[in-house]
Amino acid sequence: MDKIFDFTYMVKCIPKLIPYLSATMMVTVISMLFGLLVGFFIAIVKIYKISVLRQIAMVYVSFVRGTPLLVQLYLIYFGMPKFLYFFQIKYGWFENINVNVIPPEYYAILAFSVNLGAYLSETIRSSIEAVDRGQFEAANSIGMSQAQIMLKIVLPQALIVAIPNLGNTLISTVKDTSLIFMIGIVDIMGEAKIIGARGLAFFEIYIAVSIIYWFICIILEKCLNLLEKRSRIFERSVV
């Protein structure tokens, strides 16, 4: 070993890792979308204090926030096939699904969606509650339904409030997807492990991975800052 760090090897590894970025971004984007849907549903349940569902939502949020994401990933990856197989044998449900050939990406998206739903529910709830209550009353006074109030009055304003927290969650999710190689998905982290094992140059390859993640997060941060500035301009014009 004549040198601590091989810069040339690290640079050569970056182009080899880039094609696998698609798996990382696919899991991130789809999970974020489903997580927003789950989070919005949980937020509405809490805001309107729907009795039974509210208790279930509280347990769900508490469990997700109190357990590591990796544990949740394993629970879904190893647990879902057992549940599907049980329902197939016991009740004849999901007979067209071959449990043994379900792509691991599906489990990763489900796990991340469940995780994000819990965290985003608090972001969405606090953003909705930040909207001036007088606007609810004004909308009610002109005969708007609760759905119309939520879609046309509340959500556009709540979105502006939520953008910073949503952006932070998105950036965190990009980094958290580095765990998906643990269930056999070859993303940039999984490919880095493969390349590192071939050349026994783990230090260089993980530096290359960190640079890619860093670059992606910088781009996202710049885009989110621009979006936030534009939304603030819109907010001032509305006021």
Coordinates of N, CA and C in Angstrom, one line a residue:
M1 N 0.9 -1.2 0.0 CA 0.0 0.0 0.0 C 0.9 1.2 0.0
D2 N 1.0 1.9 -1.1 CA 1.9 3.0 -1.2 C 1.2 4.4 -1.1
K3 N -0.1 4.4 -1.0 CA -0.8 5.7 -0.8 C -2.2 5.4 -0.1
I4 N -2.6 6.4 0.6 CA -3.8 6.3 1.5 C -5.0 6.4 0.6
F5 N -5.0 7.3 -0.4 CA -6.2 7.6 -1.1 C -5.9 7.6 -2.6
D6 N -6.6 6.9 -3.4 CA -6.4 6.9 -4.9 C -7.5 7.8 -5.5
F7 N -7.2 9.0 -5.8 CA -8.1 10.0 -6.3 C -8.6 9.6 -7.7
T8 N -7.7 9.1 -8.6 CA -8.0 8.7 -9.9 C -9.0 7.6 -9.9
Y9 N -8.9 6.6 -9.1 CA -9.8 5.5 -9.0 C -11.2 6.0 -8.6
M10 N -11.2 6.9 -7.6 CA -12.5 7.5 -7.1 C -13.2 8.2 -8.3
V11 N -12.5 8.9 -9.1 CA -13.1 9.7 -10.2 C -13.7 8.7 -11.2
K12 N -12.9 7.6 -11.5 CA -13.4 6.6 -12.4 C -14.6 5.9 -12.0
C13 N -14.8 5.8 -10.7 CA -16.0 5.1 -10.1 C -17.3 5.8 -10.3
I14 N -17.2 7.2 -10.3 CA -18.4 8.0 -10.3 C -19.3 7.7 -11.5
P15 N -18.8 7.6 -12.7 CA -19.6 7.3 -13.9 C -20.2 5.9 -13.8
K16 N -19.6 5.0 -13.1 CA -20.1 3.7 -12.9 C -21.3 3.6 -12.0
L17 N -21.4 4.6 -11.1 CA -22.5 4.7 -10.1 C -23.7 5.4 -10.6
I18 N -23.5 6.4 -11.4 CA -24.5 7.3 -11.9 C -25.8 6.5 -12.4
P19 N -25.6 5.5 -13.3 CA -26.8 4.8 -13.8 C -27.7 4.2 -12.7
Y20 N -27.1 3.9 -11.6 CA -27.9 3.3 -10.5 C -28.6 4.4 -9.7
L21 N -28.4 5.6 -10.0 CA -29.1 6.7 -9.3 C -30.6 6.6 -9.6
S22 N -31.0 6.0 -10.7 CA -32.5 6.0 -11.1 C -33.3 5.2 -10.0
A23 N -32.7 4.1 -9.5 CA -33.4 3.4 -8.4 C -33.6 4.2 -7.2
T24 N -32.6 5.0 -6.8 CA -32.6 5.8 -5.7 C -33.7 6.9 -5.8
M25 N -33.8 7.5 -7.0 CA -34.7 8.6 -7.2 C -36.1 8.0 -7.4
M26 N -36.3 6.8 -8.0 CA -37.6 6.2 -8.2 C -38.2 5.9 -6.8
V27 N -37.5 5.3 -5.9 CA -38.0 5.0 -4.6 C -38.3 6.3 -3.9
T28 N -37.5 7.3 -4.0 CA -37.7 8.6 -3.3 C -39.0 9.3 -3.8
V29 N -39.1 9.5 -5.1 CA -40.2 10.2 -5.6 C -41.6 9.5 -5.4
I30 N -41.6 8.2 -5.7 CA -42.9 7.5 -5.5 C -43.3 7.4 -4.0
S31 N -42.3 7.2 -3.2 CA -42.6 7.1 -1.7 C -43.0 8.4 -1.2
M32 N -42.5 9.5 -1.7 CA -42.9 10.8 -1.2 C -44.3 11.1 -1.6
L33 N -44.7 10.7 -2.8 CA -46.1 11.0 -3.3 C -47.1 10.2 -2.4
F34 N -46.8 8.9 -2.2 CA -47.7 8.1 -1.4 C -47.6 8.6 0.1
G35 N -46.5 9.0 0.5 CA -46.3 9.5 1.9 C -47.2 10.7 2.1
L36 N -47.2 11.6 1.1 CA -48.1 12.8 1.2 C -49.6 12.4 1.3
L37 N -50.0 11.4 0.5 CA -51.4 11.0 0.6 C -51.7 10.4 2.0
V38 N -50.8 9.5 2.5 CA -51.0 9.0 3.8 C -51.0 10.0 4.9
G39 N -50.0 10.9 4.8 CA -49.9 12.0 5.7 C -51.1 12.9 5.8
F40 N -51.6 13.2 4.6 CA -52.8 14.1 4.5 C -54.0 13.4 5.2
F41 N -54.2 12.1 4.9 CA -55.3 11.4 5.5 C -55.2 11.4 7.1
I42 N -54.0 11.1 7.6 CA -53.7 11.1 9.0 C -54.0 12.5 9.6
A43 N -53.5 13.5 8.9 CA -53.7 14.9 9.4 C -55.1 15.2 9.5
I44 N -55.9 14.9 8.5 CA -57.4 15.2 8.5 C -58.1 14.4 9.7
V45 N -57.6 13.2 9.9 CA -58.2 12.4 11.0 C -57.9 13.1 12.3
K46 N -56.7 13.6 12.5 CA -56.4 14.3 13.7 C -57.1 15.6 13.9
I47 N -57.1 16.4 12.8 CA -57.7 17.7 12.9 C -59.2 17.6 13.2
Y48 N -59.9 16.7 12.5 CA -61.4 16.6 12.8 C -61.7 15.6 13.9
K49 N -60.7 15.0 14.5 CA -60.8 14.2 15.7 C -61.8 13.1 15.5
I50 N -61.6 12.3 14.4 CA -62.4 11.2 14.1 C -62.1 10.0 15.1
S51 N -63.0 9.7 16.0 CA -62.8 8.9 17.2 C -61.8 7.7 17.0
V52 N -62.3 6.7 16.4 CA -61.5 5.4 16.4 C -60.3 5.6 15.5
L53 N -60.5 6.2 14.4 CA -59.3 6.4 13.5 C -58.3 7.3 14.1
R54 N -58.7 8.2 14.9 CA -57.7 9.1 15.6 C -56.8 8.3 16.5
Q55 N -57.3 7.3 17.2 CA -56.5 6.5 18.1 C -55.6 5.6 17.3
I56 N -56.1 5.0 16.2 CA -55.2 4.2 15.4 C -54.1 5.1 14.8
A57 N -54.4 6.3 14.4 CA -53.4 7.2 13.8 C -52.4 7.5 14.8
M58 N -52.7 7.8 16.0 CA -51.8 8.1 17.1 C -50.8 7.0 17.3
V59 N -51.3 5.7 17.4 CA -50.5 4.6 17.6 C -49.5 4.4 16.4
Y60 N -50.1 4.6 15.2 CA -49.3 4.4 14.0 C -48.1 5.4 13.9
V61 N -48.4 6.7 14.2 CA -47.4 7.7 14.2 C -46.4 7.5 15.3
S62 N -46.8 7.1 16.5 CA -45.9 6.8 17.6 C -45.0 5.7 17.3
F63 N -45.5 4.6 16.7 CA -44.7 3.4 16.3 C -43.6 3.8 15.3
V64 N -44.1 4.5 14.2 CA -43.1 4.8 13.2 C -42.0 5.7 13.7
R65 N -42.4 6.7 14.4 CA -41.4 7.7 14.9 C -40.5 7.1 16.0
G66 N -41.0 6.0 16.6 CA -40.2 5.4 17.7 C -39.4 4.2 17.3
T67 N -39.4 3.8 16.0 CA -38.6 2.7 15.6 C -37.7 3.1 14.4
P68 N -36.6 2.5 14.2 CA -35.7 2.9 13.1 C -36.3 2.5 11.8
L69 N -35.9 3.3 10.8 CA -36.4 3.0 9.4 C -35.9 1.7 8.9
L70 N -34.7 1.3 9.3 CA -34.2 0.0 8.8 C -35.1 -1.2 9.3
V71 N -35.5 -1.0 10.6 CA -36.3 -2.1 11.2 C -37.7 -2.1 10.5
Q72 N -38.2 -1.0 10.1 CA -39.5 -0.9 9.4 C -39.3 -1.5 8.0
L73 N -38.2 -1.3 7.4 CA -37.9 -1.9 6.1 C -37.9 -3.4 6.1
Y74 N -37.2 -3.9 7.2 CA -37.1 -5.3 7.3 C -38.5 -5.9 7.7
L75 N -39.3 -5.3 8.5 CA -40.6 -5.8 8.9 C -41.5 -5.9 7.7
I76 N -41.4 -5.0 6.8 CA -42.3 -5.1 5.6 C -41.7 -6.0 4.6
Y77 N -40.4 -6.1 4.4 CA -39.8 -7.0 3.4 C -40.0 -8.4 3.8
F78 N -39.8 -8.7 5.1 CA -40.0 -10.1 5.5 C -41.4 -10.5 6.0
G79 N -42.2 -9.4 6.4 CA -43.5 -9.7 6.9 C -44.6 -9.7 5.9
M80 N -44.5 -8.8 4.9 CA -45.6 -8.8 3.9 C -45.8 -10.1 3.1
P81 N -44.7 -10.8 2.7 CA -44.9 -12.1 2.0 C -45.6 -13.1 2.9
K82 N -45.4 -13.1 4.2 CA -46.0 -14.0 5.1 C -47.5 -13.7 5.2
F83 N -47.9 -12.4 5.3 CA -49.3 -12.0 5.3 C -50.0 -12.4 4.0
L84 N -49.3 -12.1 2.9 CA -49.9 -12.4 1.6 C -50.1 -13.9 1.4
Y85 N -49.1 -14.7 1.8 CA -49.2 -16.1 1.7 C -50.3 -16.7 2.6
F86 N -50.5 -16.1 3.8 CA -51.5 -16.5 4.8 C -52.9 -16.3 4.2
F87 N -53.1 -15.1 3.6 CA -54.4 -14.8 3.0 C -54.7 -15.7 1.8
Q88 N -53.6 -16.0 1.0 CA -53.8 -16.9 -0.1 C -54.3 -18.3 0.3
I89 N -53.7 -18.8 1.4 CA -54.0 -20.2 1.8 C -55.3 -20.2 2.6
K90 N -55.5 -19.2 3.5 CA -56.7 -19.2 4.4 C -57.9 -18.8 3.7
Y91 N -57.9 -17.7 2.8 CA -59.1 -17.2 2.3 C -59.1 -17.2 0.7
G92 N -58.0 -17.5 0.1 CA -58.0 -17.6 -1.3 C -57.8 -16.2 -2.0
W93 N -57.4 -15.2 -1.1 CA -57.2 -13.8 -1.7 C -55.8 -13.8 -2.4
F94 N -55.7 -12.8 -3.3 CA -54.4 -12.5 -3.9 C -53.9 -13.7 -4.6
E95 N -54.7 -14.6 -5.2 CA -54.3 -15.8 -5.8 C -53.4 -15.5 -7.0
N96 N -53.6 -14.4 -7.7 CA -52.8 -14.1 -8.9 C -51.4 -13.5 -8.6
I97 N -51.1 -13.4 -7.3 CA -49.8 -12.8 -6.9 C -48.9 -13.9 -6.5
N98 N -47.7 -13.9 -7.1 CA -46.7 -14.9 -6.8 C -45.8 -14.2 -5.8
V99 N -45.9 -14.6 -4.5 CA -45.2 -13.9 -3.4 C -43.7 -13.9 -3.6
N100 N -43.2 -15.0 -4.2 CA -41.8 -15.2 -4.3 C -41.1 -14.4 -5.4
V101 N -41.9 -13.7 -6.3 CA -41.3 -12.9 -7.3 C -41.6 -11.4 -7.3
I102 N -42.2 -11.0 -6.1 CA -42.4 -9.6 -6.0 C -41.1 -8.8 -5.9
P103 N -40.9 -7.8 -6.8 CA -39.7 -7.1 -6.8 C -39.5 -6.4 -5.4
P104 N -38.2 -6.3 -4.9 CA -38.0 -5.7 -3.6 C -38.3 -4.2 -3.7
E105 N -38.3 -3.6 -4.9 CA -38.6 -2.2 -4.9 C -40.0 -1.9 -4.4
Y106 N -40.9 -2.8 -4.6 CA -42.3 -2.6 -4.0 C -42.3 -2.5 -2.5
Y107 N -41.5 -3.4 -1.9 CA -41.4 -3.4 -0.4 C -40.7 -2.1 0.1
A108 N -39.7 -1.7 -0.7 CA -39.0 -0.5 -0.3 C -39.9 0.7 -0.4
I109 N -40.7 0.8 -1.4 CA -41.7 1.9 -1.6 C -42.7 1.9 -0.5
L110 N -43.2 0.7 -0.2 CA -44.2 0.6 0.9 C -43.6 1.0 2.2
A111 N -42.4 0.6 2.5 CA -41.8 0.9 3.8 C -41.6 2.4 3.9
F112 N -41.0 3.0 2.9 CA -40.8 4.4 2.9 C -42.1 5.2 2.9
S113 N -43.1 4.8 2.2 CA -44.4 5.5 2.3 C -45.0 5.5 3.6
V114 N -44.9 4.3 4.3 CA -45.4 4.2 5.7 C -44.6 5.1 6.6
N115 N -43.3 5.1 6.5 CA -42.5 6.0 7.3 C -42.8 7.5 7.1
L116 N -42.8 7.8 5.8 CA -43.0 9.2 5.5 C -44.4 9.7 5.8
G117 N -45.4 8.8 5.7 CA -46.7 9.2 6.1 C -46.9 9.7 7.5
A118 N -46.1 9.0 8.4 CA -46.2 9.4 9.8 C -45.6 10.8 10.0
Y119 N -44.4 11.0 9.5 CA -43.7 12.3 9.6 C -44.4 13.4 8.9
L120 N -44.9 13.2 7.7 CA -45.5 14.2 6.9 C -46.9 14.6 7.5
S121 N -47.5 13.7 8.2 CA -48.8 14.0 8.8 C -48.7 15.1 9.8
E122 N -47.6 15.2 10.5 CA -47.4 16.2 11.5 C -47.1 17.6 10.8
T123 N -46.4 17.5 9.7 CA -46.1 18.7 8.9 C -47.3 19.2 8.3
I124 N -48.1 18.3 7.7 CA -49.4 18.8 7.0 C -50.4 19.3 8.1
R125 N -50.5 18.6 9.2 CA -51.4 19.1 10.2 C -51.1 20.5 10.7
S126 N -49.8 20.7 11.1 CA -49.4 22.0 11.6 C -49.6 23.1 10.5
S127 N -49.4 22.7 9.3 CA -49.5 23.7 8.2 C -51.0 24.1 8.0
I128 N -51.8 23.1 8.1 CA -53.3 23.4 7.9 C -53.8 24.3 9.1
E129 N -53.3 23.9 10.3 CA -53.7 24.6 11.5 C -53.1 26.0 11.6
A130 N -52.1 26.3 10.8 CA -51.5 27.6 10.7 C -52.3 28.6 9.9
V131 N -53.2 28.1 9.1 CA -54.1 29.0 8.3 C -55.1 29.7 9.2
D132 N -55.3 30.9 9.0 CA -56.2 31.8 9.8 C -57.6 31.2 9.9
R133 N -58.1 30.9 11.1 CA -59.4 30.4 11.3 C -60.5 31.2 10.7
G134 N -60.2 32.5 10.6 CA -61.2 33.5 10.1 C -61.6 33.1 8.6
Q135 N -60.6 32.5 7.9 CA -60.9 32.2 6.5 C -61.8 31.0 6.4
F136 N -61.8 30.1 7.4 CA -62.7 29.0 7.5 C -64.1 29.5 7.6
E137 N -64.3 30.5 8.6 CA -65.6 31.1 8.9 C -66.1 31.9 7.7
A138 N -65.2 32.6 7.0 CA -65.7 33.4 5.9 C -66.1 32.5 4.7
A139 N -65.4 31.4 4.5 CA -65.8 30.4 3.5 C -67.1 29.7 3.8
N140 N -67.3 29.4 5.1 CA -68.6 28.8 5.6 C -69.7 29.7 5.4
S141 N -69.5 31.0 5.6 CA -70.6 32.0 5.5 C -71.1 32.2 4.1
I142 N -70.3 31.9 3.1 CA -70.7 32.0 1.7 C -71.2 30.7 1.1
G143 N -71.3 29.7 2.0 CA -71.9 28.4 1.6 C -71.0 27.4 1.0
M144 N -69.7 27.5 1.2 CA -68.8 26.5 0.7 C -68.8 25.3 1.5
S145 N -68.6 24.1 0.9 CA -68.6 22.9 1.6 C -67.2 22.7 2.2
Q146 N -67.1 21.7 3.2 CA -65.8 21.5 3.8 C -64.8 21.1 2.8
A147 N -65.2 20.3 1.8 CA -64.2 19.8 0.8 C -63.7 21.0 0.0
Q148 N -64.6 21.9 -0.4 CA -64.3 23.1 -1.2 C -63.4 24.0 -0.3
I149 N -63.7 24.2 0.9 CA -62.8 25.0 1.8 C -61.4 24.5 1.9
M150 N -61.3 23.1 2.0 CA -60.0 22.5 2.1 C -59.2 22.6 0.8
L151 N -59.9 22.3 -0.3 CA -59.1 22.3 -1.6 C -58.8 23.7 -2.1
K152 N -59.8 24.6 -2.0 CA -59.6 25.9 -2.6 C -59.0 27.0 -1.7
I153 N -59.2 26.9 -0.4 CA -58.8 27.9 0.5 C -57.6 27.5 1.4
V154 N -57.8 26.3 2.0 CA -56.8 26.0 3.1 C -55.5 25.4 2.5
L155 N -55.7 24.4 1.6 CA -54.5 23.7 1.1 C -53.5 24.6 0.4
P156 N -53.9 25.5 -0.5 CA -53.0 26.3 -1.2 C -52.1 27.1 -0.2
Q157 N -52.7 27.6 0.9 CA -52.0 28.4 1.9 C -51.1 27.5 2.8
A158 N -51.7 26.3 3.1 CA -50.9 25.4 3.9 C -49.7 24.9 3.2
L159 N -49.8 24.7 1.9 CA -48.6 24.3 1.1 C -47.5 25.2 1.2
I160 N -47.8 26.5 1.2 CA -46.7 27.5 1.3 C -46.0 27.4 2.6
V161 N -46.8 27.2 3.7 CA -46.2 27.1 5.0 C -45.4 25.8 5.1
A162 N -45.8 24.7 4.4 CA -45.2 23.4 4.5 C -44.0 23.2 3.7
I163 N -43.7 24.1 2.7 CA -42.7 23.8 1.7 C -41.3 23.6 2.4
P164 N -40.9 24.4 3.3 CA -39.5 24.2 4.0 C -39.4 22.8 4.6
N165 N -40.5 22.4 5.4 CA -40.4 21.1 6.0 C -40.5 19.9 5.0
L166 N -41.3 20.1 4.0 CA -41.5 19.1 2.9 C -40.1 19.0 2.2
G167 N -39.4 20.1 2.0 CA -38.1 20.0 1.3 C -37.1 19.3 2.1
N168 N -37.1 19.6 3.4 CA -36.2 18.9 4.3 C -36.4 17.4 4.3
T169 N -37.7 17.0 4.3 CA -38.1 15.6 4.3 C -37.7 14.9 3.0
L170 N -37.8 15.6 1.9 CA -37.4 15.1 0.6 C -35.9 14.8 0.6
I171 N -35.1 15.8 1.1 CA -33.7 15.6 1.1 C -33.3 14.5 2.0
S172 N -33.9 14.4 3.1 CA -33.6 13.3 4.1 C -34.0 11.9 3.5
T173 N -35.1 11.9 2.7 CA -35.5 10.6 2.1 C -34.5 10.2 1.0
V174 N -33.9 11.1 0.3 CA -32.9 10.7 -0.7 C -31.7 10.0 0.0
K175 N -31.3 10.6 1.1 CA -30.2 10.0 1.9 C -30.6 8.7 2.5
D176 N -31.8 8.6 3.0 CA -32.3 7.4 3.7 C -32.4 6.2 2.7
T177 N -32.6 6.5 1.4 CA -32.7 5.4 0.5 C -31.4 4.6 0.4
S178 N -30.4 5.1 1.0 CA -29.1 4.3 1.0 C -29.3 3.0 1.7
L179 N -30.4 2.8 2.4 CA -30.7 1.6 3.1 C -31.3 0.5 2.3
I180 N -31.8 0.9 1.1 CA -32.6 -0.1 0.3 C -31.7 -1.2 -0.2
F181 N -30.4 -1.0 -0.3 CA -29.5 -2.1 -0.8 C -29.5 -3.3 0.2
M182 N -30.0 -3.0 1.5 CA -30.1 -4.1 2.5 C -31.1 -5.1 2.1
I183 N -32.0 -4.8 1.2 CA -33.0 -5.8 0.8 C -32.8 -6.2 -0.6
G184 N -31.6 -6.0 -1.1 CA -31.3 -6.5 -2.5 C -31.5 -5.6 -3.6
I185 N -31.8 -4.3 -3.4 CA -32.0 -3.4 -4.5 C -30.6 -2.8 -4.8
V186 N -30.3 -2.8 -6.1 CA -29.0 -2.3 -6.5 C -29.2 -0.8 -6.9
D187 N -29.0 0.0 -5.9 CA -29.0 1.5 -6.1 C -27.6 1.9 -6.1
I188 N -27.3 3.2 -6.0 CA -25.9 3.6 -6.0 C -25.1 3.1 -4.8
M189 N -25.8 2.9 -3.7 CA -25.1 2.4 -2.5 C -24.8 0.9 -2.7
G190 N -25.8 0.2 -3.3 CA -25.6 -1.3 -3.5 C -24.5 -1.5 -4.5
E191 N -24.5 -0.7 -5.6 CA -23.4 -0.9 -6.6 C -22.1 -0.5 -6.1
A192 N -22.1 0.5 -5.2 CA -20.8 0.9 -4.5 C -20.2 -0.2 -3.7
K193 N -21.1 -0.9 -3.0 CA -20.6 -2.1 -2.3 C -20.1 -3.2 -3.2
I194 N -20.7 -3.4 -4.3 CA -20.2 -4.4 -5.3 C -18.9 -4.0 -5.8
I195 N -18.7 -2.7 -6.3 CA -17.5 -2.3 -6.8 C -16.4 -2.3 -5.8
G196 N -16.7 -1.8 -4.6 CA -15.7 -1.8 -3.5 C -15.2 -3.2 -3.2
A197 N -16.1 -4.2 -3.2 CA -15.7 -5.6 -2.9 C -14.8 -6.1 -4.0
R198 N -15.0 -5.7 -5.2 CA -14.1 -6.1 -6.3 C -12.7 -5.6 -6.2
G199 N -12.6 -4.3 -6.0 CA -11.3 -3.7 -5.9 C -10.7 -3.5 -4.6
L200 N -11.5 -3.9 -3.5 CA -11.0 -3.7 -2.1 C -10.6 -2.2 -1.9
A201 N -11.3 -1.3 -2.5 CA -11.1 0.1 -2.4 C -12.3 0.8 -1.8
F202 N -12.7 0.4 -0.6 CA -14.0 0.9 -0.1 C -14.0 2.4 0.2
F203 N -12.8 2.8 0.7 CA -12.7 4.2 1.0 C -13.0 5.1 -0.2
E204 N -12.4 4.8 -1.3 CA -12.5 5.6 -2.5 C -14.0 5.6 -3.0
I205 N -14.5 4.4 -3.0 CA -15.9 4.2 -3.6 C -16.9 4.9 -2.7
Y206 N -16.8 4.9 -1.4 CA -17.7 5.5 -0.6 C -17.6 7.1 -0.6
I207 N -16.4 7.5 -0.8 CA -16.2 9.0 -1.1 C -16.9 9.4 -2.3
A208 N -16.8 8.5 -3.4 CA -17.5 8.8 -4.6 C -19.1 8.8 -4.4
V209 N -19.6 7.9 -3.6 CA -21.0 7.8 -3.3 C -21.4 9.1 -2.5
S210 N -20.6 9.5 -1.6 CA -21.0 10.7 -0.8 C -21.0 11.9 -1.6
I211 N -20.1 12.0 -2.6 CA -20.1 13.2 -3.5 C -21.4 13.2 -4.4
I212 N -21.8 12.0 -4.8 CA -23.1 12.0 -5.6 C -24.3 12.4 -4.8
Y213 N -24.4 11.8 -3.6 CA -25.5 12.2 -2.7 C -25.4 13.7 -2.4
W214 N -24.3 14.2 -2.1 CA -24.1 15.6 -1.8 C -24.5 16.5 -2.9
F215 N -24.1 16.1 -4.1 CA -24.5 16.9 -5.3 C -26.0 16.9 -5.6
I216 N -26.6 15.7 -5.4 CA -28.1 15.6 -5.6 C -28.8 16.5 -4.5
C217 N -28.4 16.5 -3.3 CA -29.0 17.2 -2.2 C -28.8 18.8 -2.5
I218 N -27.7 19.1 -3.0 CA -27.4 20.6 -3.3 C -28.4 21.0 -4.4
I219 N -28.6 20.2 -5.4 CA -29.5 20.6 -6.5 C -31.0 20.7 -5.9
L220 N -31.4 19.7 -5.1 CA -32.7 19.8 -4.5 C -32.9 21.0 -3.6
E221 N -31.8 21.3 -2.9 CA -31.9 22.4 -2.0 C -32.1 23.7 -2.7
K222 N -31.3 23.9 -3.8 CA -31.4 25.1 -4.7 C -32.8 25.2 -5.3
C223 N -33.4 24.1 -5.8 CA -34.7 24.1 -6.4 C -35.8 24.4 -5.3
L224 N -35.6 23.9 -4.1 CA -36.6 24.1 -3.1 C -36.5 25.6 -2.6
N225 N -35.3 26.1 -2.5 CA -35.2 27.5 -2.1 C -35.8 28.4 -3.2
L226 N -35.7 28.1 -4.4 CA -36.3 28.9 -5.5 C -37.8 28.8 -5.4
L227 N -38.3 27.6 -5.2 CA -39.8 27.4 -5.0 C -40.3 28.1 -3.8
E228 N -39.6 28.1 -2.7 CA -40.0 28.8 -1.5 C -40.1 30.3 -1.8
K229 N -39.1 30.9 -2.5 CA -39.1 32.3 -2.8 C -40.2 32.7 -3.6
R230 N -40.5 31.9 -4.7 CA -41.6 32.2 -5.5 C -43.0 32.1 -4.8
S231 N -43.1 31.1 -3.9 CA -44.3 31.0 -3.1 C -44.5 32.1 -2.2
R232 N -43.4 32.7 -1.6 CA -43.5 33.8 -0.8 C -44.0 35.1 -1.5
I233 N -43.5 35.2 -2.8 CA -44.0 36.3 -3.6 C -45.5 36.2 -3.9
F234 N -45.9 34.9 -4.1 CA -47.4 34.7 -4.3 C -48.2 35.0 -3.1
E235 N -47.6 34.6 -1.9 CA -48.3 34.8 -0.7 C -48.5 36.3 -0.4
R236 N -47.4 37.1 -0.7 CA -47.5 38.5 -0.5 C -48.5 39.2 -1.4
S237 N -48.6 38.7 -2.6 CA -49.5 39.2 -3.6 C -50.9 38.9 -3.2
V238 N -51.2 37.7 -2.6 CA -52.5 37.4 -2.2 C -52.9 38.3 -1.0
V239 N -52.0 38.5 -0.1 CA -52.3 39.3 1.1 C -52.5 40.7 0.6

